[in-house]
XYZ file of C-alpha atoms in Angstrom:
558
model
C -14.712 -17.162 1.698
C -16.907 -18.254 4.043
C -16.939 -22.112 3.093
C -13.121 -21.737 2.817
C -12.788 -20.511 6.446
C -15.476 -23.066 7.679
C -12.914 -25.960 6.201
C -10.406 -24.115 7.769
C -11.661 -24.396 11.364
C -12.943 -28.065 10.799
C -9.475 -29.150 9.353
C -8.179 -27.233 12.932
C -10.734 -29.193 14.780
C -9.459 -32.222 13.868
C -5.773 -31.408 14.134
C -6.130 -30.683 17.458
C -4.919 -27.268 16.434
C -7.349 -24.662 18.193
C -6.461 -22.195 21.342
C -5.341 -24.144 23.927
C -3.782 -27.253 22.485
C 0.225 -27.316 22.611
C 0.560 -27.514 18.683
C 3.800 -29.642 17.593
C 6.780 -26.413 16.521
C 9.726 -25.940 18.425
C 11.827 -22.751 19.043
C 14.305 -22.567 16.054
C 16.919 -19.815 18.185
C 19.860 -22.085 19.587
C 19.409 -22.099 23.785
C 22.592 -20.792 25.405
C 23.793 -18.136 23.264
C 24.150 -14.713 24.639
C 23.791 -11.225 23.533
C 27.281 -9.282 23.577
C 28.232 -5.873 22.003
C 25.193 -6.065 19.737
C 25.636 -9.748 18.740
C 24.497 -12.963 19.499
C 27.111 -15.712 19.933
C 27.003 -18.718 18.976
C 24.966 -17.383 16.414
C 21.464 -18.171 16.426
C 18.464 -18.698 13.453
C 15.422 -17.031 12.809
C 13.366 -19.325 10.669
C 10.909 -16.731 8.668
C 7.762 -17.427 6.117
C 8.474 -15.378 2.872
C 5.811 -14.257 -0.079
C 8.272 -13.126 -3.189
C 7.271 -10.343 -4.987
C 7.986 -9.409 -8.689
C 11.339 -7.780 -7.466
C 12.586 -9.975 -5.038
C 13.999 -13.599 -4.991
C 16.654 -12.315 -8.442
C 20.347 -12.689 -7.162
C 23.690 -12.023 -8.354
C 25.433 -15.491 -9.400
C 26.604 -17.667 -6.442
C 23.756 -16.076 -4.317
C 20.622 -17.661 -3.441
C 16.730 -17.261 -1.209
C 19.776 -18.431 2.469
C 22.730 -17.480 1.022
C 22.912 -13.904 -0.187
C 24.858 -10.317 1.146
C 22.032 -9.488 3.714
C 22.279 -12.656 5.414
C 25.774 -13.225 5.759
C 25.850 -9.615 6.846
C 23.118 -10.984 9.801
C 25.415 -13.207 10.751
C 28.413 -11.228 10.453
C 27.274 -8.405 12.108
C 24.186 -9.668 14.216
C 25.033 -13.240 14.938
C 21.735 -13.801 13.498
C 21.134 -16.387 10.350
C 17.563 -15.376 8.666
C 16.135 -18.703 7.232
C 13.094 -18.866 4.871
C 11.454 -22.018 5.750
C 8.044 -21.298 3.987
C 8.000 -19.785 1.027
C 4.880 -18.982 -1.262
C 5.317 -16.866 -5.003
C 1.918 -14.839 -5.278
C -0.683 -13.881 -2.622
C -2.831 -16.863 -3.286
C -0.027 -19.590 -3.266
C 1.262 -17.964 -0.321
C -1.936 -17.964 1.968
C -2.338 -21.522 0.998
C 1.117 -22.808 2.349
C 0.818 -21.106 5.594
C -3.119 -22.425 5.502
C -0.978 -25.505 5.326
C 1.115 -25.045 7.971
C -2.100 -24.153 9.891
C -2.963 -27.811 9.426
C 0.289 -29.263 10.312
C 1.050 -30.150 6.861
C 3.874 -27.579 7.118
C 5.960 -26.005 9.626
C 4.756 -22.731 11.128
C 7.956 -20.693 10.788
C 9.124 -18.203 14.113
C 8.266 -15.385 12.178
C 5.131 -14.988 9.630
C 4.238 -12.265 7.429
C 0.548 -12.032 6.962
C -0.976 -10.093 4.478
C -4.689 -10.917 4.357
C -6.739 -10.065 7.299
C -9.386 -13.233 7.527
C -6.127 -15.136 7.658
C -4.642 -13.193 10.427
C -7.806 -13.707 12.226
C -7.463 -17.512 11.446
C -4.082 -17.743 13.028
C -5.093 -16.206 16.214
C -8.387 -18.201 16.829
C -5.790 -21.795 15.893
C -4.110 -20.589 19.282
C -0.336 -20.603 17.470
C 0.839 -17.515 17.116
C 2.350 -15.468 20.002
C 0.510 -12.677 22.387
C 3.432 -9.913 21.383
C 1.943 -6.942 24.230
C 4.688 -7.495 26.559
C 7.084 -8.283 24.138
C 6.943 -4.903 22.605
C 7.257 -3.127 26.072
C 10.526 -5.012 26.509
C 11.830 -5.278 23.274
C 10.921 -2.994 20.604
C 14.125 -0.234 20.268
C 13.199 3.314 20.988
C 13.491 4.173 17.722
C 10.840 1.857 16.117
C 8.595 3.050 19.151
C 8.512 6.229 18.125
C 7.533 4.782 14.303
C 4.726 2.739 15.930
C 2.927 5.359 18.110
C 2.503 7.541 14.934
C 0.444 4.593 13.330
C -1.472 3.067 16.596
C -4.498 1.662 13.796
C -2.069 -0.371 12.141
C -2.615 -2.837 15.253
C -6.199 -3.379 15.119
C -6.339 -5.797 12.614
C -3.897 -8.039 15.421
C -5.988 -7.093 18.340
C -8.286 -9.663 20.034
C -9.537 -9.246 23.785
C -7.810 -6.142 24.548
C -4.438 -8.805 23.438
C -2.044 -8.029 20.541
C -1.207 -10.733 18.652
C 1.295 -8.820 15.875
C 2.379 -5.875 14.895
C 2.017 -3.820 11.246
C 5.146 -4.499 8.667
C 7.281 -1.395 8.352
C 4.395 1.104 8.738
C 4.548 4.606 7.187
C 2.224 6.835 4.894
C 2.523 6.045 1.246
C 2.859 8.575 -1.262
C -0.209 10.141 -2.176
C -1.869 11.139 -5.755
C -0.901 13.921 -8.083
C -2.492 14.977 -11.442
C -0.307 14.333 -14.867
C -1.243 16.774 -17.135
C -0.170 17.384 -20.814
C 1.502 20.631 -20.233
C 2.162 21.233 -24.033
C -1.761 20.961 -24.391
C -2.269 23.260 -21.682
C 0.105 25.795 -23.635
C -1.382 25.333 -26.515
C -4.912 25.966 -26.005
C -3.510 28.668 -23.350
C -5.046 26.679 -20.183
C -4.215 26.382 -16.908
C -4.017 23.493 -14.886
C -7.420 23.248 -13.221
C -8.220 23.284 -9.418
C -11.719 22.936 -9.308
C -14.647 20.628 -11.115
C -15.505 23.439 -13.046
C -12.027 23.946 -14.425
C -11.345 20.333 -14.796
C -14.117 20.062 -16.763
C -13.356 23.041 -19.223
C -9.618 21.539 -19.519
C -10.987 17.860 -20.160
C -13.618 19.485 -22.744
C -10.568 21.626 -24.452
C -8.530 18.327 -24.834
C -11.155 16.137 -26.230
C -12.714 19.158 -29.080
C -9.816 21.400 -29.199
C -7.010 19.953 -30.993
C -4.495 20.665 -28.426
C -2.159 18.329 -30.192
C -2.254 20.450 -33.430
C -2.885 18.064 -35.896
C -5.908 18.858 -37.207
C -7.598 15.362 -36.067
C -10.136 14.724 -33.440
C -8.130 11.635 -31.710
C -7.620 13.260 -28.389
C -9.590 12.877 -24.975
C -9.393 14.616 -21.547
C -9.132 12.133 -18.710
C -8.072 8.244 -18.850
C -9.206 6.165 -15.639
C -9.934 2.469 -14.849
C -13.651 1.735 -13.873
C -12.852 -2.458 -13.788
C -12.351 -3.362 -10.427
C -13.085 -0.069 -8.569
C -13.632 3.621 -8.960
C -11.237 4.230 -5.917
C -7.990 2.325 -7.374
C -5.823 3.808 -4.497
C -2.663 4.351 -6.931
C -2.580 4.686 -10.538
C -5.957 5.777 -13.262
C -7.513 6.660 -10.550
C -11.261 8.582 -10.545
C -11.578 9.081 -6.749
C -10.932 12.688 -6.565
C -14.023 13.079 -9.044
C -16.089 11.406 -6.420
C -14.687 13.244 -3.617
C -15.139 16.057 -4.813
C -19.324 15.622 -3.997
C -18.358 13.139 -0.888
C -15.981 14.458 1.138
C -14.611 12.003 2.913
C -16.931 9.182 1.997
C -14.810 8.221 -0.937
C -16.116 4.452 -2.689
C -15.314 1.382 -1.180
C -13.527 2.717 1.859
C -14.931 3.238 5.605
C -14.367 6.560 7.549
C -15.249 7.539 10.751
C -18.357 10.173 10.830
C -18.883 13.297 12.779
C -20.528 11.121 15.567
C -17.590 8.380 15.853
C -19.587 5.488 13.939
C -18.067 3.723 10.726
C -19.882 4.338 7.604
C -19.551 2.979 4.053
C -18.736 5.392 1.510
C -19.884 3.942 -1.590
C -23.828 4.559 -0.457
C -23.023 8.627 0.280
C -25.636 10.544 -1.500
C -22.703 12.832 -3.034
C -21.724 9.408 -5.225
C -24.904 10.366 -7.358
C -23.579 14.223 -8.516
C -20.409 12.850 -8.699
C -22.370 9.726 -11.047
C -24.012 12.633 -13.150
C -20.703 14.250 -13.975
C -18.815 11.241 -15.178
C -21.900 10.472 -17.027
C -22.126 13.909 -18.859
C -18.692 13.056 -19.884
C -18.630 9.844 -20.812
C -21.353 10.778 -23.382
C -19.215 13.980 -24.629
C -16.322 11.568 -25.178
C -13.899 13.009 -22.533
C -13.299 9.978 -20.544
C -11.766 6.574 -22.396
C -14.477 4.859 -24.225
C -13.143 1.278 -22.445
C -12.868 2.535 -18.909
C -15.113 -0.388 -17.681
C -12.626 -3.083 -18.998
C -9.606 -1.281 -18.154
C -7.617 -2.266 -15.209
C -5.553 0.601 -13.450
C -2.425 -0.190 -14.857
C -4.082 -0.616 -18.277
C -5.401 2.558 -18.444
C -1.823 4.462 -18.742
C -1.864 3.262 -22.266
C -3.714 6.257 -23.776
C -1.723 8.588 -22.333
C 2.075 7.143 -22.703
C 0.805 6.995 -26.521
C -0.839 10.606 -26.678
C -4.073 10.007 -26.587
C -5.463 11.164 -22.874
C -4.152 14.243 -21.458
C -4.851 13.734 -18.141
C -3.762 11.040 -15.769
C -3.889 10.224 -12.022
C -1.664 8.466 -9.602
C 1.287 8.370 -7.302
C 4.200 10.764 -8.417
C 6.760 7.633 -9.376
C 4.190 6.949 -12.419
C 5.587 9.904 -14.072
C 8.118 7.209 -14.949
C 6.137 4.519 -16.280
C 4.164 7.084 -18.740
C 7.461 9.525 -19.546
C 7.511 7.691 -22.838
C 5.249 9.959 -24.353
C 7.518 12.906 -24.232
C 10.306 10.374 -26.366
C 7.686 9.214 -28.927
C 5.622 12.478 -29.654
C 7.681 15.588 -30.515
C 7.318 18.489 -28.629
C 5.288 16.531 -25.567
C 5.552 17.386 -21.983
C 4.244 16.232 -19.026
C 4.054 18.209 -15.291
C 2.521 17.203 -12.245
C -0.157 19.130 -10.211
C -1.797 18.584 -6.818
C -5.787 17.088 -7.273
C -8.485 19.028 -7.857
C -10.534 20.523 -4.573
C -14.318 19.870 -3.823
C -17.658 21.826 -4.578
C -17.046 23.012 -0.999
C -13.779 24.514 -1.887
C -11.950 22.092 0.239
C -9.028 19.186 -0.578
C -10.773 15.640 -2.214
C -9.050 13.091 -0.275
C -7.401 9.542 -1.380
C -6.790 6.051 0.222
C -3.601 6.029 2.560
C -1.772 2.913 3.078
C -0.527 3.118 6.271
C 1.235 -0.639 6.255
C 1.466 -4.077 3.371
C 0.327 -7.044 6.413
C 1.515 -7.496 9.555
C 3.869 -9.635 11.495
C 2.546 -12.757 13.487
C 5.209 -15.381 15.788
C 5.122 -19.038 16.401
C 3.641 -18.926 19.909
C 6.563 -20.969 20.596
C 9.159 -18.505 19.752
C 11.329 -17.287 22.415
C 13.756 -14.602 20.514
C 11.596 -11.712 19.813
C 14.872 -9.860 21.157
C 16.669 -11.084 18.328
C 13.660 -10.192 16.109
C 13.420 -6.701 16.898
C 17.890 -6.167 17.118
C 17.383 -7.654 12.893
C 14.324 -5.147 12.302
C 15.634 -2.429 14.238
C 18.832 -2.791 12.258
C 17.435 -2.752 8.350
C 15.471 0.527 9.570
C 19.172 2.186 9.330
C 18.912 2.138 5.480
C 15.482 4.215 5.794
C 17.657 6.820 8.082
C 21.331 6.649 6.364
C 22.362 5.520 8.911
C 24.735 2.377 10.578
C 25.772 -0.197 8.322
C 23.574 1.026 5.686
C 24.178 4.584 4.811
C 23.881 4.844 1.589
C 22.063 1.585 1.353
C 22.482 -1.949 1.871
C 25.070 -3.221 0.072
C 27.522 -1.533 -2.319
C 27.309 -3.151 -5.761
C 23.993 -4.652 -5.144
C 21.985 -1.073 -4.682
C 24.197 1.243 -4.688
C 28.033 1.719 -5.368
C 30.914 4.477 -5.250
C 32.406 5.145 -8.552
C 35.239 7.592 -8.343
C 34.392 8.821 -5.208
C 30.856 9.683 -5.952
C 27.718 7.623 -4.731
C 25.529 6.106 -7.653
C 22.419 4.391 -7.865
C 22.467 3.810 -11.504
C 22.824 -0.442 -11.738
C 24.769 0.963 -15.461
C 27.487 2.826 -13.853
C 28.452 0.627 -11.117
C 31.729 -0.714 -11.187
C 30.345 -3.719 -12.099
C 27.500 -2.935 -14.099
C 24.186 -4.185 -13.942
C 20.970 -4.349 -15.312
C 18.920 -3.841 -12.439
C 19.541 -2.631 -8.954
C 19.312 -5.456 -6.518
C 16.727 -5.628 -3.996
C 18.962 -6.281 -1.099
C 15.961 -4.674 1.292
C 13.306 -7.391 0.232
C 16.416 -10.191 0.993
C 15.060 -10.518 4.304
C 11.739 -11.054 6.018
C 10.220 -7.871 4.467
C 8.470 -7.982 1.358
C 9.111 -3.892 0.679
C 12.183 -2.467 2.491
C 11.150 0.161 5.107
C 10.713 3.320 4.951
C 9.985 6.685 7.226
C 9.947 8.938 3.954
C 6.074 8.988 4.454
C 4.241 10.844 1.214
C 7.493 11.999 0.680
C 9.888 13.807 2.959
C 13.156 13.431 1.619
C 11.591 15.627 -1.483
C 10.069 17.868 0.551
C 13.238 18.819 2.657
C 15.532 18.544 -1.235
C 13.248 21.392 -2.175
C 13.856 23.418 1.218
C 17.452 23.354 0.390
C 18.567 20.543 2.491
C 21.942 18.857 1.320
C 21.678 15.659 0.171
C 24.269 13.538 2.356
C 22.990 10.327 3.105
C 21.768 7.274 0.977
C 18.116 8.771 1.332
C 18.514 12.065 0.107
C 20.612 11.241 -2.363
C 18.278 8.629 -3.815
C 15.650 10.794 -3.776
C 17.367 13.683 -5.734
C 18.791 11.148 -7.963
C 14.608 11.108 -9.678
C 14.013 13.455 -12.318
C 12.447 17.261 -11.841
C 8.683 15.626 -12.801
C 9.088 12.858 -10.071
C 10.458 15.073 -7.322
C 7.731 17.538 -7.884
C 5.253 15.164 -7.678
C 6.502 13.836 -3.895
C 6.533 17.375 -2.739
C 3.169 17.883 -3.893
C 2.331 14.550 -2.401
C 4.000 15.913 1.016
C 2.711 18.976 1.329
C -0.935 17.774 1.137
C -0.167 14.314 3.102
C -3.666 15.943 5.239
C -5.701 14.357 1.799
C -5.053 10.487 2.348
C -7.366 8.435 4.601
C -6.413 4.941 5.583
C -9.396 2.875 5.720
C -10.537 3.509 9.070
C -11.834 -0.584 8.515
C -9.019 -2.937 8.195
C -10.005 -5.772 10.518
C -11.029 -9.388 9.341
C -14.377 -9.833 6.981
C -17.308 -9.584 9.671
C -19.572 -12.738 9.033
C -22.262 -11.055 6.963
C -19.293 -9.768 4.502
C -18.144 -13.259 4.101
C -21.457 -14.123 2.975
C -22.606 -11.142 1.290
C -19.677 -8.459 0.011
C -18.861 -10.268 -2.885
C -22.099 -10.178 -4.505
C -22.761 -6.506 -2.672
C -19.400 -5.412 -4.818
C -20.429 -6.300 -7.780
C -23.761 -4.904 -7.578
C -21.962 -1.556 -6.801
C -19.851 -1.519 -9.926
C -22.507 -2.312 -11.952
C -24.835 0.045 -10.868
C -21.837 3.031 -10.607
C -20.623 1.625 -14.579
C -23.883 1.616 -15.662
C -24.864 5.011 -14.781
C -21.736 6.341 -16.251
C -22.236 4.703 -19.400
C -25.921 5.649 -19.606
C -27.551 2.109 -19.252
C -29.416 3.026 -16.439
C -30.945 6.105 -15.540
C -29.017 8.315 -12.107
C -31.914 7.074 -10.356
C -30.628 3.887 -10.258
C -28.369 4.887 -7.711
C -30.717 5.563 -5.037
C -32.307 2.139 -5.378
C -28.416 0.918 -5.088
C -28.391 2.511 -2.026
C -31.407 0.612 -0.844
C -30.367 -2.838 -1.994
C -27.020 -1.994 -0.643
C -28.227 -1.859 3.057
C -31.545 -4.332 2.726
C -29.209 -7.419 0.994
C -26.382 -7.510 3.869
C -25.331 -3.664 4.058
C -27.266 -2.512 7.239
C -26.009 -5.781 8.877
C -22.503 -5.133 7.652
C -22.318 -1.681 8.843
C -23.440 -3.004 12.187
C -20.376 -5.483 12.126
C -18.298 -3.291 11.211
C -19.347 -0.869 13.874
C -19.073 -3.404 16.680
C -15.677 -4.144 15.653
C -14.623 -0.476 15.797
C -15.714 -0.375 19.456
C -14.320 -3.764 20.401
C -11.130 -2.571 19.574
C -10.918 0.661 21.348
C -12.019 -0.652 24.537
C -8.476 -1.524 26.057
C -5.827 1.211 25.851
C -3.146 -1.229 24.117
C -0.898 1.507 22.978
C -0.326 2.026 26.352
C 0.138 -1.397 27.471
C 2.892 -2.215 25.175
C 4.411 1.212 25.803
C 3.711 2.953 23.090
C 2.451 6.361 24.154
């Protein structure tokens, strides 16, 4: 990373390219057109850089990346044509065009979606993207200012100088973590699902030696995770309650804020070692899957869709992806519980997303009020209301059959075989939302009628889903963003790579009994003598650099 962003700069360098040079993009928006009764005339374009996603970029015949019902309904309705100029498939191919662009080998679009911090950071030092401070006093709608102040973090990553140089993409609280348990197992062996370690462990022990299947074979284990990449996976298989549960709120690979204000790693937190000892005990008693090292998180769900594992973690919509189970083994049932709580009796705690990249502007764009009228706009899908009530466009996401509002693709007038994506269309790759860990569940299960596109959506899941979001809601207090989401600091760009790996090792080796517990502590030593102290003091000085201008309430925002 470090020799890629060194090439970066020199290839800058010698493109003339860096703050302070005039760069060769022009404005896209059409001079002379004028704003009237909520739309601009003549119409005017907003050329946009676009990463496509696994659901995105698949339209109905005759429709196309230009040409498709959300942007003839921009310029219908706004007098705005969205334009992807710059378009990239996965992360990687994606990072590389705009790196491109960077260059002047391609066109820096008006509006740029960013998703990977060191190249956010790139874009700012090259001097082409836009300072945004004052255009967010001016511009941004009330309504997405009220959105914004809730997430005020979701702007360091943009923030150099005490200047703000983008803004977070559609930022809200994701969905946090519930516990899919085998509830047929549970009533078999007469169990309850467990709330503490102790309990977890008992119900784990009863799954793997107690024949809770009731087939008189032992070919049944307690708790499926994925140990490959991470022991905090942040959405499905994941172990990090376990760890919590002796940490706190040092949870692995994330930074949190500590008691006296300073960023500290949570991976080297001294709780990591019980927490090391348990999974160990396990792993030897045959609770855990045997494989957990080579399993990534989404491989992991295999034991349990095919009855193996009676335990599973991760967001509530995986109930969906592992519901199989209860089609293919008779009598099978699944229900969802909140996470277990800590040796201290309180919550364990999760990752929170707060926001997927940020947006960035061609320095030279001069239409951010035609920006935020377009943003402002697809938000009305996220509150049912406008244009988009129900949701974008009837027949692509949703549609009325005999009166009654559908979001089955099978029963729409016109069937289909998936819902379109109409809300990644435009120059967001997920469509927004304000539902947080889940809201619209929450206030379903208070009563609340379901009358607009939200609701209805949302009541539309099955009982197992929709339990699983109000759990997620009602214990939203559990998920901690990364209180570190600026740009690698120098030393990690040298050194977190190989610091990583060391980590897993050392964590998978434990667990598997290759290495004694003690192995841990001189982890923890290594960790801070080969790059970690320096790190942390990065990391720290970064924290403090961003808090020292009040930005929030320079662009208006408290």
């Amino acid at each position: 990373m470090k020799k890629a962003s060194s090439i970066l700069m020199t290839a800058l360098l010698s493109a003339g390219l860096l703050a302070g040079c005039s760069g060769g993009d022009q404005p896209s928006s059409e001079k002379g057109s004028t704003l009237k009764d909520g739309k601009f005339d003549p119409p005017i374009t907003l050329k946009i850089a676009k990463q496509q996603d696994e659901n995105a970029g698949k339209y109905l015949p005759g429709e196309s990346l230009n040409d498709n019902v959300l942007t003839r309904w921009g310029v219908e309705k706004l007098g705005i044509k969205v334009e992807t100029t710059l378009l990239g498939g996965d992360g990687a191919q994606y990072n590389n065009k705009l790196r491109l662009a960077l260059t002047g080998s391609e066109q820096l679009p008006d509006i740029i979606p960013v998703y990977d911090t060191m190249l956010a950071n790139d874009l700012i030092q090259s001097g082409r993207v836009k300072e945004i401070t004052e255009d967010i006093k001016s511009y941004m709608p009330e309504r997405l200012k009220k959105i914004y102040k809730e997430y005020p973090m979701t702007f360091n990553p943009v923030i150099r100088d005490g200047k703000v140089y983008g803004m977070a993409i559609a930022p809200n609280l994701t969905e946090g973590e519930v516990m899919l348990i085998r509830q047929d197992w549970l009533d078999n062996l007469k169990l309850k699902a467990p709330t503490t370690i102790e309990e977890f462990e008992q119900v784990i022990a009863a799954f793997t030696d107690g024949d809770p299947d009731g087939n008189g074979k032992k070919d049944t284990y307690g708790f499926t995770l994925s140990g490959k990449d991470s022991y905090n996976t942040g959405w499905v298989s994941d172990p990090v309650m376990i760890f919590s549960a002796f940490t706190g709120k040092n949870i692995p690979r994330q930074w949190n804020e500590d008691s006296s204000g300073k960023l500290v790693y949570g991976s080297v937190d001294p709780g990591n070692k019980e927490a090391l000892a348990k999974l160990r005990d396990w792993y030897s008693k045959g609770y855990l899957n045997k494989e957990l090292a080579t399993k990534g998180a989404w491989d992991a769900l295999a034991d349990f869709t095919e009855g193996k594992a009676g335990i599973i973690v991760g967001r509530p919509w995986l109930y969906g992806s592992v519901k199989d189970v209860e089609k293919n083994v008779k009598g099978a049932k699944i229900e969802a519980y909140p996470t277990i709580n800590g040796i201290d009796g309180g919550k364990t705690y999760q990752s929170g997303q707060l926001n997927d990249g940020v947006f960035m502007f061609n320095k030279d764009f001069n239409q951010m009020d035609a920006f935020f009228l377009y943003y402002d706009k697809l938000y009305d899908a996220a509150f049912g209301t406008g244009d988009f009530v129900y949701g974008y466009a009837q027949g692509y996401d949703y549609d009325i059959v005999n009166g009654e509002v559908t979001f089955d693709p099978q029963k729409f007038n016109k069937p289909l075989d998936a819902v379109q994506s109409v809300g990644k269309m435009s120059f967001t790759k997920n469509t927004p939302t304000v539902d947080g860990p889940g809201k619209s569940f929450y206030d379903l299960a208070q009563g609340v009628k379901p009358d607009n596109g939200v609701l209805m959506r949302s009541n539309s899941n099955d009982a197992t889903t929709q339990k699983g979001y109000v759990i997620s809601y009602e214990n939203a207090d559990v998920l901690l963003p990364n209180a570190f989401n600026g740009p690698p600091t120098k030393t990690m760009q040298s050194t977190l790579e190989q610091l990583n790996t060391m980590e897993q090792e050392t964590y998978t080796k434990i667990i598997y009994s290759k290495e004694p517990l003690e192995a841990f502590d001189t982890f923890v030593k290594q960790w801070y003598a080969k790059g970690g102290e320096q790190i942390a003091k990065e990391v720290n000085e970064w924290y403090s650099d961003v808090k020292k201008v009040d930005t929030m309430a320079n662009m208006g925002l408290k």
